[in-house]
XYZ file of C-alpha atoms in Angstrom:
595
model
C -19.295 94.417 -47.208
C -15.840 93.279 -48.350
C -14.681 94.601 -45.136
C -17.340 92.582 -43.189
C -16.299 89.349 -45.210
C -12.592 89.992 -44.535
C -12.848 90.244 -41.006
C -15.588 87.176 -40.727
C -12.829 85.154 -42.723
C -10.039 85.999 -40.360
C -12.520 85.376 -37.339
C -12.881 81.734 -38.883
C -9.381 81.327 -39.446
C -8.526 82.131 -35.927
C -11.272 79.861 -34.558
C -10.363 77.001 -36.599
C -6.714 77.518 -36.067
C -7.415 77.456 -32.168
C -9.686 74.184 -32.611
C -6.838 72.596 -34.548
C -4.224 73.574 -32.066
C -6.440 72.289 -29.168
C -7.569 69.099 -30.709
C -4.403 68.042 -32.622
C -1.318 69.757 -31.650
C -2.337 70.095 -27.628
C -5.058 67.390 -26.956
C -2.960 65.399 -24.600
C -2.350 68.438 -22.398
C -6.212 69.331 -22.179
C -6.650 65.603 -21.675
C -4.354 65.974 -18.582
C -6.232 69.222 -17.369
C -9.454 67.356 -17.815
C -8.742 64.004 -15.993
C -6.857 66.219 -13.140
C -10.149 67.968 -12.655
C -11.965 64.659 -12.522
C -9.575 62.842 -10.075
C -10.278 62.765 -6.672
C -7.707 61.345 -3.744
C -9.515 59.495 -0.908
C -7.398 58.794 2.186
C -8.110 55.020 3.645
C -8.087 54.971 7.196
C -6.337 51.934 9.022
C -7.521 50.100 11.698
C -6.327 50.911 14.943
C -4.819 48.256 16.799
C -6.167 46.294 19.671
C -4.808 46.406 23.389
C -5.025 42.772 24.691
C -3.838 41.252 28.263
C -1.229 38.884 28.691
C -3.604 35.752 27.665
C -4.895 37.574 24.617
C -7.977 38.962 26.226
C -9.174 41.914 24.432
C -9.069 45.196 26.403
C -9.413 47.867 23.708
C -10.471 47.110 20.078
C -11.742 49.076 16.966
C -14.887 48.034 14.777
C -15.953 49.341 11.692
C -18.760 52.254 11.683
C -20.196 54.268 8.737
C -21.214 58.148 8.800
C -24.127 58.119 6.263
C -23.890 61.751 4.294
C -25.489 62.980 1.079
C -25.149 65.875 -1.315
C -28.463 67.445 -0.869
C -27.722 69.515 -4.121
C -28.159 66.394 -6.531
C -31.184 65.152 -4.706
C -34.114 65.170 -7.050
C -37.283 64.877 -5.200
C -39.736 64.941 -8.096
C -37.622 62.327 -9.812
C -37.971 58.409 -9.246
C -35.520 55.798 -8.193
C -34.521 52.783 -10.455
C -33.666 49.740 -8.359
C -33.562 46.357 -7.829
C -36.584 45.067 -5.609
C -35.769 45.071 -2.078
C -37.635 41.698 -1.450
C -35.180 39.742 -3.271
C -37.416 38.988 -6.201
C -36.232 39.124 -9.835
C -36.523 42.529 -11.572
C -36.467 46.091 -10.885
C -38.746 49.093 -9.661
C -38.977 52.456 -9.457
C -39.846 54.454 -6.389
C -40.070 58.003 -5.493
C -37.421 59.790 -3.452
C -40.361 59.901 -0.622
C -40.808 56.334 -0.600
C -37.183 56.037 -0.330
C -36.866 58.729 2.533
C -39.443 56.227 4.705
C -37.545 53.437 4.252
C -34.267 54.531 4.971
C -35.970 56.175 8.469
C -37.158 52.688 9.380
C -33.770 51.146 8.620
C -32.114 53.969 10.865
C -34.884 53.858 13.534
C -35.185 57.593 13.287
C -38.182 59.902 12.984
C -39.106 60.170 9.139
C -39.193 64.059 9.363
C -35.648 64.282 10.805
C -34.399 61.907 7.988
C -36.352 63.979 5.256
C -34.431 66.876 6.032
C -31.330 65.598 6.322
C -31.721 63.764 2.705
C -33.517 66.839 0.873
C -33.004 69.814 2.961
C -35.258 71.927 5.055
C -37.874 73.931 2.795
C -36.319 76.861 1.526
C -32.924 76.279 3.102
C -29.678 76.110 0.986
C -28.912 72.700 0.028
C -26.050 71.390 2.040
C -23.290 69.491 -0.028
C -22.173 67.384 2.911
C -25.355 66.548 4.883
C -25.049 63.874 7.523
C -28.151 61.471 7.593
C -26.793 59.328 10.487
C -23.117 58.592 12.377
C -21.763 55.588 13.430
C -23.875 53.060 11.764
C -23.155 49.318 11.599
C -21.845 47.967 8.318
C -25.230 46.136 8.090
C -27.095 49.201 8.446
C -24.845 50.855 5.661
C -25.460 48.195 3.102
C -29.114 48.349 3.795
C -29.269 52.052 3.055
C -27.121 51.681 0.178
C -29.634 49.347 -1.598
C -32.354 51.897 -1.446
C -29.958 53.933 -4.468
C -30.706 57.431 -3.011
C -28.742 59.497 -5.095
C -25.068 60.584 -3.528
C -25.872 58.834 -0.599
C -22.622 57.451 0.701
C -21.224 55.624 3.754
C -18.154 56.976 4.906
C -16.021 54.639 6.866
C -14.535 55.308 10.411
C -13.486 53.488 13.250
C -15.145 53.445 16.676
C -13.039 52.504 19.831
C -14.627 49.940 21.836
C -13.617 48.672 25.624
C -15.554 45.174 26.326
C -14.347 45.284 29.933
C -15.687 48.587 30.919
C -13.933 49.889 33.988
C -11.382 47.028 34.142
C -7.610 48.627 33.799
C -9.521 51.678 32.633
C -6.639 54.264 34.161
C -4.085 52.093 32.428
C -5.701 51.884 29.209
C -6.987 55.452 28.842
C -9.128 56.388 26.104
C -9.230 58.069 22.493
C -10.457 61.110 20.756
C -11.475 62.235 17.313
C -8.698 63.876 15.327
C -9.012 67.649 14.173
C -10.433 66.685 10.868
C -12.936 64.137 12.576
C -11.668 61.336 10.176
C -10.015 59.080 12.521
C -9.177 58.622 16.159
C -6.394 59.204 18.295
C -4.889 58.439 21.824
C -6.182 61.092 24.450
C -4.688 59.437 27.686
C -3.175 56.608 29.016
C -1.719 53.533 26.762
C -3.899 55.017 24.014
C -1.870 57.932 24.312
C 1.685 56.667 25.121
C 1.431 53.790 22.226
C -0.206 56.381 19.385
C 2.505 55.651 17.074
C 2.255 51.740 17.311
C -1.581 51.577 17.433
C -2.664 54.164 14.718
C -1.138 52.526 11.692
C -0.309 54.141 8.468
C -3.088 55.600 5.970
C -3.531 54.415 2.663
C -5.067 56.178 -0.625
C -7.322 55.269 -3.464
C -6.945 57.766 -6.847
C -10.067 57.814 -9.086
C -12.114 59.927 -11.557
C -15.822 61.297 -11.061
C -18.138 62.398 -13.794
C -20.212 65.836 -13.546
C -22.686 64.111 -11.232
C -19.879 63.669 -8.470
C -20.196 59.948 -8.754
C -17.045 57.716 -9.592
C -16.849 56.994 -13.383
C -17.150 52.889 -12.952
C -14.860 52.126 -15.985
C -12.282 54.569 -15.356
C -8.870 53.367 -13.658
C -8.021 53.257 -10.174
C -5.020 53.163 -8.275
C -4.666 52.443 -4.650
C -1.918 52.418 -1.770
C -3.123 50.088 0.862
C -3.337 51.263 4.338
C -1.258 49.186 6.986
C -3.189 48.658 10.061
C -1.882 49.445 13.765
C -0.041 47.083 15.907
C -1.782 45.571 18.785
C -0.258 45.804 22.181
C -0.009 43.229 24.411
C 0.305 43.901 28.112
C 1.706 41.827 31.039
C -1.371 42.315 33.146
C -3.858 39.558 33.945
C -7.728 40.548 33.601
C -8.563 37.907 36.243
C -6.325 39.373 38.752
C -7.038 43.261 37.749
C -10.760 42.674 38.474
C -9.662 41.246 41.585
C -7.530 44.038 42.571
C -9.751 46.708 41.412
C -12.783 45.483 43.324
C -10.679 45.087 46.404
C -9.511 48.643 46.180
C -13.274 49.791 45.790
C -14.475 47.951 48.649
C -11.470 49.460 50.664
C -12.211 52.841 49.573
C -15.994 52.598 50.431
C -15.062 50.928 53.604
C -13.170 53.965 55.022
C -14.198 56.893 52.509
C -10.783 57.192 51.442
C -9.654 59.643 48.661
C -8.366 56.744 46.475
C -6.927 53.039 47.074
C -4.484 51.433 44.727
C -3.345 47.790 44.675
C -0.169 46.791 42.549
C 0.527 43.177 41.784
C 4.016 42.449 40.486
C 5.916 39.187 39.531
C 9.363 39.261 41.609
C 11.605 37.720 39.125
C 10.621 39.378 35.927
C 9.494 42.653 36.960
C 6.159 42.024 35.212
C 3.243 43.851 36.562
C 0.280 41.362 36.878
C -2.292 43.875 37.756
C -2.639 47.782 38.621
C -6.173 48.270 40.521
C -7.468 51.535 41.185
C -10.623 52.294 43.192
C -11.491 55.174 41.145
C -13.095 53.433 37.934
C -12.712 55.027 34.604
C -14.798 53.601 31.858
C -12.631 54.350 28.416
C -16.107 54.388 26.701
C -17.192 57.303 28.753
C -14.233 59.006 30.127
C -15.743 62.278 30.937
C -17.896 60.560 33.908
C -14.559 60.418 35.771
C -12.562 63.505 37.269
C -9.425 64.268 35.307
C -7.438 63.580 38.087
C -8.255 60.109 38.254
C -8.312 59.422 34.155
C -4.693 58.022 34.783
C -3.685 55.284 37.409
C -2.940 56.632 40.945
C -0.586 54.129 41.069
C 1.799 55.745 38.753
C 0.858 59.229 38.998
C 0.101 59.824 42.677
C 3.134 60.430 44.969
C 2.842 60.493 48.906
C 4.933 60.198 51.627
C 5.219 56.383 52.457
C 5.431 55.995 56.230
C 6.805 52.905 57.702
C 7.171 51.000 54.625
C 9.875 53.419 54.058
C 11.722 51.636 56.759
C 12.675 49.126 54.642
C 15.423 51.061 52.811
C 16.960 52.211 56.269
C 16.998 48.666 57.661
C 18.255 46.986 54.369
C 20.846 49.574 53.947
C 22.086 48.908 57.569
C 22.050 45.054 57.160
C 24.030 45.722 53.957
C 26.593 47.897 55.496
C 27.028 45.188 58.099
C 26.128 47.848 61.090
C 23.108 45.763 62.326
C 21.648 42.121 62.664
C 18.192 40.916 63.417
C 19.276 39.958 66.943
C 21.326 43.287 67.818
C 19.741 44.644 71.141
C 18.608 47.935 71.473
C 16.696 50.273 74.466
C 13.785 51.570 72.621
C 11.867 54.453 74.459
C 8.555 55.846 73.598
C 10.107 59.384 72.970
C 13.691 59.885 71.677
C 15.546 63.350 71.400
C 18.279 63.670 69.121
C 20.126 66.790 67.745
C 17.318 69.046 69.526
C 14.824 67.006 67.510
C 12.047 64.721 69.410
C 11.002 61.571 68.030
C 7.939 59.773 69.215
C 6.044 56.602 68.558
C 2.434 56.589 67.346
C 1.471 54.715 70.495
C 3.114 55.344 74.103
C 4.591 52.274 75.647
C 7.404 51.499 78.108
C 11.066 51.595 77.184
C 11.615 47.886 75.857
C 14.810 45.930 75.568
C 14.243 44.816 71.908
C 16.038 43.152 68.800
C 16.232 45.022 65.602
C 13.718 42.890 64.281
C 11.500 43.607 66.967
C 11.916 47.659 66.126
C 11.064 46.672 62.530
C 8.284 44.501 63.299
C 6.628 46.791 65.833
C 7.309 49.950 63.528
C 8.819 51.946 66.236
C 10.328 55.267 64.794
C 12.503 55.748 67.880
C 14.429 52.474 67.378
C 14.327 53.177 63.611
C 16.197 56.211 63.978
C 18.662 54.430 66.584
C 19.214 52.090 63.557
C 19.497 54.853 60.934
C 22.023 56.499 63.077
C 24.425 53.839 62.458
C 24.723 55.292 58.662
C 25.529 58.570 57.258
C 23.026 60.382 55.492
C 24.900 60.406 52.587
C 24.842 56.384 52.648
C 21.100 56.198 53.028
C 20.532 58.658 50.511
C 22.721 56.841 47.872
C 20.871 53.271 48.757
C 17.376 55.429 48.358
C 18.533 56.473 45.125
C 19.580 53.021 43.953
C 16.078 51.903 44.654
C 14.591 54.491 42.579
C 13.544 57.003 44.707
C 13.133 60.518 43.168
C 13.133 59.165 39.709
C 10.160 58.360 37.407
C 9.185 54.406 36.435
C 8.801 54.399 33.099
C 6.089 51.581 32.072
C 5.056 53.110 28.903
C 2.476 55.667 30.388
C 2.953 59.020 30.397
C 2.217 61.241 33.584
C 4.535 58.934 36.024
C 5.221 60.911 38.958
C 8.990 60.635 40.299
C 8.172 61.794 43.691
C 10.397 64.045 45.887
C 13.934 62.982 47.022
C 15.946 66.397 47.768
C 19.655 65.486 48.060
C 21.073 64.550 51.376
C 22.919 68.073 51.663
C 19.526 69.615 51.625
C 17.949 67.698 54.295
C 16.895 69.945 57.166
C 17.791 68.909 60.723
C 14.726 67.141 61.335
C 14.281 65.589 57.683
C 17.686 63.886 58.310
C 15.694 61.834 61.005
C 12.242 61.454 59.388
C 13.679 60.253 56.387
C 14.527 57.242 58.219
C 10.914 55.991 58.682
C 9.461 57.241 55.392
C 8.367 60.977 55.608
C 10.100 64.121 54.316
C 10.062 62.331 50.760
C 7.508 61.020 48.523
C 6.934 58.217 46.325
C 4.251 56.379 44.320
C 2.709 52.714 44.915
C 4.897 51.511 41.995
C 8.053 52.803 43.649
C 6.688 50.846 47.023
C 6.617 47.607 44.570
C 9.825 48.040 43.252
C 11.619 48.384 46.293
C 10.029 45.215 47.929
C 10.542 43.443 44.717
C 14.378 44.270 44.876
C 14.558 43.144 48.272
C 12.650 39.872 47.709
C 14.657 39.217 44.429
C 18.117 38.157 46.271
C 18.615 42.194 45.971
C 18.325 42.301 42.284
C 16.078 45.181 41.052
C 14.294 44.442 37.900
C 12.561 47.325 36.250
C 8.812 47.225 36.288
C 7.239 46.092 32.789
C 3.675 46.619 31.629
C 3.882 45.993 27.735
C 5.007 42.659 26.873
C 4.794 42.981 23.070
C 3.654 44.404 19.824
C 1.753 42.051 17.242
C 2.265 42.873 13.742
C -1.036 43.036 11.385
C 0.506 39.695 9.842
C 0.567 38.269 13.413
C 4.205 38.175 13.645
C 5.299 39.535 17.016
C 7.805 41.949 18.277
C 8.758 41.689 21.864
C 9.784 44.339 23.920
C 13.192 44.219 25.330
C 13.721 42.356 28.658
C 13.435 44.623 31.945
C 16.910 45.994 32.769
C 18.348 44.710 36.084
C 20.876 45.778 38.566
C 21.926 44.449 42.099
C 21.253 46.656 45.057
C 21.584 44.392 47.971
C 23.519 41.020 48.682
C 21.876 37.889 48.563
C 22.362 37.628 52.361
C 20.862 41.095 52.938
C 17.826 39.711 51.113
C 17.345 36.780 53.193
C 17.832 38.795 56.281
C 15.228 41.544 55.249
C 12.854 38.496 54.388
C 13.099 37.164 57.983
C 12.528 40.700 59.200
C 9.493 41.006 57.218
C 7.940 37.685 58.442
C 8.441 38.852 61.870
C 6.422 41.723 60.890
C 3.433 39.161 59.800
C 3.922 36.854 62.887
C 4.597 39.430 65.961
C 4.193 42.729 64.545
C 2.058 45.353 62.782
C 1.152 42.907 60.215
C -0.743 39.793 61.745
C -3.566 40.144 59.751
C -1.751 40.073 56.447
C -1.428 36.216 56.597
C -2.181 34.181 53.547
C -3.411 30.567 54.446
C -0.652 28.038 53.521
C 1.934 30.344 52.719
C 4.710 32.059 54.452
C 4.441 35.838 53.997
C 6.491 38.638 54.848
C 5.802 42.254 54.453
C 5.847 45.851 56.003
C 2.896 48.145 57.196
C 2.995 52.083 56.839
C 0.871 55.065 57.977
C 2.257 58.262 57.191
C 0.934 62.010 57.622
C -0.333 63.242 54.125
C 0.226 66.714 53.149
C -2.469 68.948 51.896
C -2.539 71.545 49.237
C -1.276 74.173 51.584
C 1.845 71.878 52.477
C 0.580 71.154 56.216
C -0.417 67.762 57.101
C -4.006 67.267 57.253
C -4.459 63.391 56.562
C -2.833 60.070 56.370
C -1.859 57.465 53.940
C -2.261 53.738 55.150
C -0.340 50.960 53.262
C 0.978 47.480 53.502
C 3.520 45.826 51.253
C 4.368 42.075 51.207
C 5.745 39.105 49.600
C 5.255 35.599 49.188
C 6.017 32.501 49.464
C 9.075 33.452 51.502
C 11.146 30.260 50.581
C 10.920 31.323 46.879
C 9.152 34.907 46.665
C 7.250 34.885 43.297
C 4.839 37.909 43.960
C 4.639 41.451 45.823
C 1.365 43.075 46.272
C 1.331 46.764 47.607
C -1.985 48.088 49.031
C -2.265 51.912 49.397
C -5.020 53.770 50.958
C -4.837 57.805 50.608
C -6.593 59.752 53.213
C -8.929 57.390 54.879
C -11.516 59.113 57.430
C -12.218 58.054 60.731
C -9.923 56.723 63.860
C -6.633 55.804 62.529
C -6.480 52.908 64.699
C -9.196 51.242 62.829
C -7.254 51.507 59.088
C -6.543 48.169 57.659
C -5.714 46.996 54.441
C -4.816 43.332 55.565
C -7.948 41.648 54.038
C -7.443 43.341 50.785
C -3.733 42.402 50.826
C -4.368 38.856 51.735
C -7.280 38.285 49.416
C -5.419 39.565 46.232
C -2.051 37.845 47.158
C -4.258 34.441 47.972
C -5.989 34.608 44.549
C -2.842 35.388 42.687
C -0.699 32.766 44.134
C -3.749 30.209 43.353
C -4.155 31.649 39.716
C -0.232 31.019 39.073
C -0.322 27.639 40.777
C 2.329 28.429 43.242
C 2.834 25.509 45.648
C 1.979 26.187 49.348
C 5.001 26.517 52.058
C 6.726 23.477 52.793
C 8.956 24.853 55.522
C 8.112 26.424 59.004
C 8.056 30.115 59.929
C 11.139 31.638 60.806
C 10.754 34.890 62.493
C 12.848 36.761 64.867
C 12.271 37.392 68.681
C 10.777 40.993 69.287
C 12.438 41.279 72.899
C 15.336 40.601 74.602
C 14.885 37.639 76.906
C 12.151 34.763 76.956
C 9.155 37.098 77.352
C 7.804 37.998 74.262
C 4.279 38.954 74.992
C 4.302 42.824 75.840
C 1.856 45.404 75.656
C 1.795 47.881 72.671
């Protein structure tokens, strides 16, 4: 008995000592452990920035939505719920879980059996600690659901991306996707992807304590690090002109069953892109409905051989080097043999005594090669590089194609001639716009610009750097080229590209298009023009890739004229106040000759 008593006393002393240690000497450590177990850190998601056009019109925005989730383990169907009366009258009421489930089904507009399963679980199934009752509900629906006071029913805030204009500028905007943890959105394509760092913002956090039932302890403290919302991205585009460009591109695609059509509108003096219209629509609200190839802008990602619009670098270089003038005379046959290579024009014609301007206006390959031969291959190549060929144009969207421009030393025997008239190298529609912008801007190239500024959450504005500029041609070369381009519209291949009230200059192009095998099996048809010629303000480029039917019927003139006319009117550009000033096409007084 004494031994048992001794052992009992020792045990009591040990237990008492341990209690004394825990409650007195080590109380703070125990409390810290308890708090740590009760503490939860919740990341708070910032609001994704908007994308707006040059006039502040919303192209992409984020709205608050909630996922309703519940811990089925803590739902007790046999117990009633105490809550305020939902009809707004004073006092409280007690309702069954079944009644609350029925009310929740009405609020959500869902079948009551589906809602019941989500809330209390299927009979015999293991309770789900994170059962999703509804996804993406509005704040109003979330608030109504919370008033039902169903235990552990919680609304998890998430952001939903919306594009109020649907397909307008869709290939530029791109679209978003859920992050891997499904808690936020991130860019997947287009500006949404390339501008992710600007748009996404910085997450914050909330730190608080919960009780045994998993619910936050109301009187316990809470610390918070506020989230920082993303910046808005303001573009240079004009939604009105963007709509017109897309609509004209769509109509032209349908008319000739083309693979794609793009229309680029650029402000000449600033390089600002007013519109980039693609015929293949992308609705960022439903990107899966569009083939992956056209979820980005063809104007930026699709390279092609330009054809006769590519005669502009050849003629501009020749004028700049002083080897031709618009009035220089050439004897131009239908077929021209040089270095064992035969160059043909698309239509048979008699041998003509023509001006250099006439060769450009009628777009004869034979005469163009005669002009190009006055320059070395190296000189022409250097001008092509200065104009940006063979280099990607960065406007803030990933996937820009640089096209293909082989070094002049690698040009094959025939390629040294085809590069004079826009074959044997590739470029995008944006490259075409950049070339014509340079020629029309007194010979000064201004880099294309799509992003105007970033707008911070406090409303302050961070302007993007001004576009870089460089001189490629002289002012005199620019004037001469504008006169050559006006001759195209007055007497050449661009007579359908006029704009009422304005002097217009430009260049048409039709080029063979290579297929996947590398063999030519289609065509690209285009027109690029500037207006008004007295003081050029805008360049419009229309490119139609792989149209079907007879090439002689292809024309993008009406699309060009419509977009240029609407753009000039929208920006209040005064009509031309001077007379046309084109060159003679032929040597001598007779100017009306067959094609």
